[in-house]
Amino acid sequence: MAECDIKLLGSWASPFVLRARIALNLKSVAYEFVQENLGAKSELLLRSNPVHKKVPVLIHGDKPVCESLVIVEYVDEAWSSGPAILPADPYERSVARFWAAYLDDKWFPLLKEIAKAGDEEAKKAAAEQVTESLLLLERVFEKSSKGKAFFGGDGIGHLDIALGSFLGWARVTESMNGVKVFDEAKTPRLAEWAEVFCADGAVKDVMPETPKLVEFAKVIFARMKAAAAAQ
């Protein structure tokens, strides 16, 4: 299939867009990355995702696929010749989906609470909650990985992508708030996993650079503060 037949609408800084990019890279799928200006969304984006009007959107031929984890599963099924992303066993697939949903619904919101904390006490409390969740995920990793490098075993799988997509913003949180998210002393397996994940060929060229992401975050937070002050 020609490269132009596969498009990914997204933003370079979005962890959710990153999921789709990693999945496509794992399957060695050539695609066109269409950078969206989320302040002035394109007609293509609005037409392709009229319900949520957000990225990522994968367009395969003329068919749009929306929502990051849905896209990851679609890529896994549509390009079966590459390495499997979801486990073959139905129960293991359900476990991977459960924890991926946990990350989106519980863990990432906790990470954002650190940045939104109004004082050091609130920041410390939010950081402790993030650590508690990572201690839980450390146990999940030990069970799922079966002693290997990734949640998915020998190679990157569904849960690796779900958590690994947040590593860039975890580093931003560390840099801007003076906290340690993936602490080698508290969650050594996850800290090691994070390094291996980011060095993987499917990840390293699309993972946002921390300094660039920090500058982006400063702009976003300044806009949010200005908007709050204007209310």
XYZ file of C-alpha atoms in Angstrom:
231
model
C 0.000 0.000 0.000
C 1.297 3.456 -0.889
C 2.524 5.601 1.959
C -0.091 8.302 1.297
C -2.878 5.755 1.927
C -2.026 5.729 5.645
C -2.140 8.993 7.574
C -1.849 9.711 11.274
C -3.317 12.996 12.441
C -1.624 14.096 15.616
C 0.497 16.387 17.726
C 4.171 15.639 18.426
C 3.739 16.304 22.157
C 0.703 14.093 22.740
C 1.347 10.842 24.631
C -1.780 9.399 23.033
C -0.529 10.121 19.525
C 2.782 8.554 20.535
C 0.992 5.274 21.158
C -0.174 5.108 17.566
C 3.279 5.999 16.237
C 4.969 3.275 18.276
C 2.417 0.676 17.172
C 2.914 1.600 13.506
C 6.688 1.472 13.947
C 6.506 -1.958 15.562
C 4.647 -3.231 12.514
C 7.023 -1.409 10.105
C 4.075 0.437 8.561
C 4.972 3.465 6.447
C 2.622 6.370 7.130
C 2.301 10.122 6.714
C 2.319 12.027 10.009
C 0.028 15.043 9.709
C 0.840 17.549 12.445
C -2.348 19.190 13.720
C -2.639 22.687 15.132
C -4.995 21.976 18.001
C -5.795 25.666 18.321
C -7.164 25.648 14.788
C -8.188 22.087 14.004
C -8.162 21.062 10.375
C -11.239 20.164 8.388
C -9.736 16.713 7.914
C -9.558 16.183 11.689
C -13.075 17.500 12.313
C -14.439 15.360 9.510
C -12.518 12.261 10.612
C -13.364 12.520 14.322
C -16.630 14.493 14.512
C -17.537 13.078 17.936
C -14.486 14.029 20.043
C -12.683 16.294 17.542
C -9.274 15.278 18.893
C -6.107 13.429 17.967
C -4.920 10.827 17.290
C -6.820 9.716 14.212
C -5.449 6.988 11.966
C -6.755 7.140 8.404
C -6.293 3.830 6.597
C -7.355 4.355 3.010
C -10.462 6.471 3.555
C -11.430 4.893 6.895
C -10.715 6.856 10.110
C -9.908 5.066 13.368
C -10.083 7.144 16.574
C -8.869 6.836 20.194
C -5.309 5.807 20.960
C -5.825 2.345 22.433
C -8.387 1.491 19.754
C -5.825 2.512 17.137
C -3.148 0.325 18.739
C -5.467 -2.689 18.594
C -6.478 -1.860 15.016
C -2.850 -1.678 13.922
C -2.158 -4.998 15.627
C -5.006 -6.696 13.754
C -4.670 -4.924 10.397
C -0.950 -5.715 10.031
C -0.707 -9.230 11.408
C 2.613 -9.918 9.682
C 4.563 -7.894 12.262
C 5.148 -8.775 15.931
C 1.970 -9.186 17.962
C 1.137 -6.286 20.258
C -1.708 -7.831 22.241
C -1.205 -11.221 23.928
C -2.587 -14.252 22.102
C -4.236 -15.639 25.229
C -7.736 -14.138 25.803
C -7.233 -13.771 29.549
C -3.856 -12.086 29.157
C -5.415 -9.736 26.585
C -8.115 -8.800 29.074
C -5.490 -8.112 31.756
C -3.482 -5.876 29.401
C -6.629 -3.944 28.473
C -7.622 -3.565 32.124
C -4.305 -2.026 33.160
C -4.149 0.174 30.059
C -7.546 1.594 31.033
C -6.279 2.039 34.614
C -3.386 4.133 33.327
C -5.695 6.470 31.431
C -8.407 6.691 34.067
C -6.335 6.733 37.254
C -2.556 6.978 36.878
C -2.083 9.735 34.305
C -4.608 12.036 36.042
C -2.576 11.557 39.244
C 0.594 12.534 37.384
C -1.081 15.731 36.191
C -2.089 16.547 39.769
C 1.594 17.056 40.625
C 1.843 19.867 38.075
C -1.434 21.417 39.243
C -0.546 21.305 42.958
C -0.757 24.731 44.553
C 1.927 24.232 47.199
C 4.703 21.867 48.207
C 2.484 19.886 50.572
C -0.082 19.219 47.831
C 2.697 18.379 45.392
C 4.185 15.872 47.837
C 0.795 14.257 48.418
C 0.182 13.913 44.670
C 3.669 12.473 44.130
C 3.052 9.882 46.860
C -0.141 8.779 45.110
C 1.734 8.409 41.835
C 4.364 6.298 43.592
C 1.707 4.097 45.204
C 0.238 3.430 41.766
C 3.661 2.626 40.353
C 4.294 0.160 43.181
C 1.141 -1.587 42.032
C 2.328 -1.505 38.419
C 5.726 -2.824 39.496
C 3.958 -5.972 40.703
C 1.982 -6.149 37.469
C 5.233 -5.909 35.519
C 6.876 -8.689 37.515
C 3.935 -10.982 36.795
C 3.330 -10.022 33.158
C 6.952 -9.888 31.994
C 7.813 -13.335 33.352
C 11.359 -12.117 34.017
C 11.834 -10.585 30.571
C 12.402 -7.000 29.449
C 8.842 -5.842 28.752
C 5.309 -6.193 30.043
C 4.773 -8.084 26.788
C 7.724 -10.408 27.430
C 10.539 -10.344 24.887
C 9.088 -7.447 22.900
C 6.999 -4.314 23.377
C 3.334 -5.107 23.922
C 0.029 -3.365 24.564
C 0.715 -2.382 28.174
C 4.270 -1.270 27.348
C 2.845 1.172 24.807
C 0.092 2.322 27.176
C 2.515 3.214 29.987
C 5.561 4.039 27.883
C 3.697 6.771 26.025
C 3.590 8.744 29.288
C 7.335 8.577 29.949
C 8.040 11.893 28.227
C 5.534 13.717 30.420
C 6.786 11.864 33.491
C 10.235 13.323 32.777
C 8.704 16.772 32.362
C 7.024 16.358 35.738
C 10.350 15.384 37.296
C 12.185 18.302 35.689
C 9.648 20.995 36.520
C 8.596 19.856 39.993
C 11.711 18.373 41.548
C 10.144 14.958 42.111
C 11.183 11.460 41.088
C 8.496 9.520 39.267
C 10.269 6.337 38.198
C 12.435 5.914 41.284
C 15.159 3.249 41.043
C 14.978 2.701 44.802
C 11.204 2.224 44.968
C 10.347 0.684 41.598
C 13.633 -0.693 40.254
C 12.070 -2.974 37.646
C 9.987 -0.174 36.146
C 12.927 2.232 36.197
C 14.981 -0.299 34.248
C 12.053 -1.016 31.932
C 11.675 2.689 31.141
C 15.280 2.919 29.924
C 14.964 -0.209 27.775
C 11.633 0.945 26.346
C 12.934 4.375 25.307
C 15.997 2.821 23.649
C 13.928 0.488 21.471
C 14.059 1.152 17.737
C 10.289 1.604 17.517
C 10.354 4.278 20.215
C 13.577 6.285 20.290
C 12.981 8.351 17.146
C 9.416 9.365 18.077
C 9.763 9.883 21.841
C 9.734 13.683 22.393
C 12.975 15.157 23.721
C 12.581 16.236 27.331
C 13.922 19.834 26.971
C 11.613 20.495 24.017
C 8.667 19.010 25.896
C 9.481 21.107 28.980
C 9.378 24.298 26.901
C 6.076 23.205 25.395
C 4.694 22.489 28.872
C 5.714 25.936 30.120
C 3.720 27.554 27.326
C 0.679 25.396 28.032
C 0.788 26.045 31.784
C 1.195 29.796 31.213
C -1.900 29.806 29.002
C -3.859 27.830 31.583
C -2.825 30.242 34.354
C -3.767 33.255 32.253
C -7.135 31.736 31.407
C -7.824 30.965 35.082
C -6.875 34.525 36.103
C -9.240 35.979 33.502
C -12.250 34.134 34.914
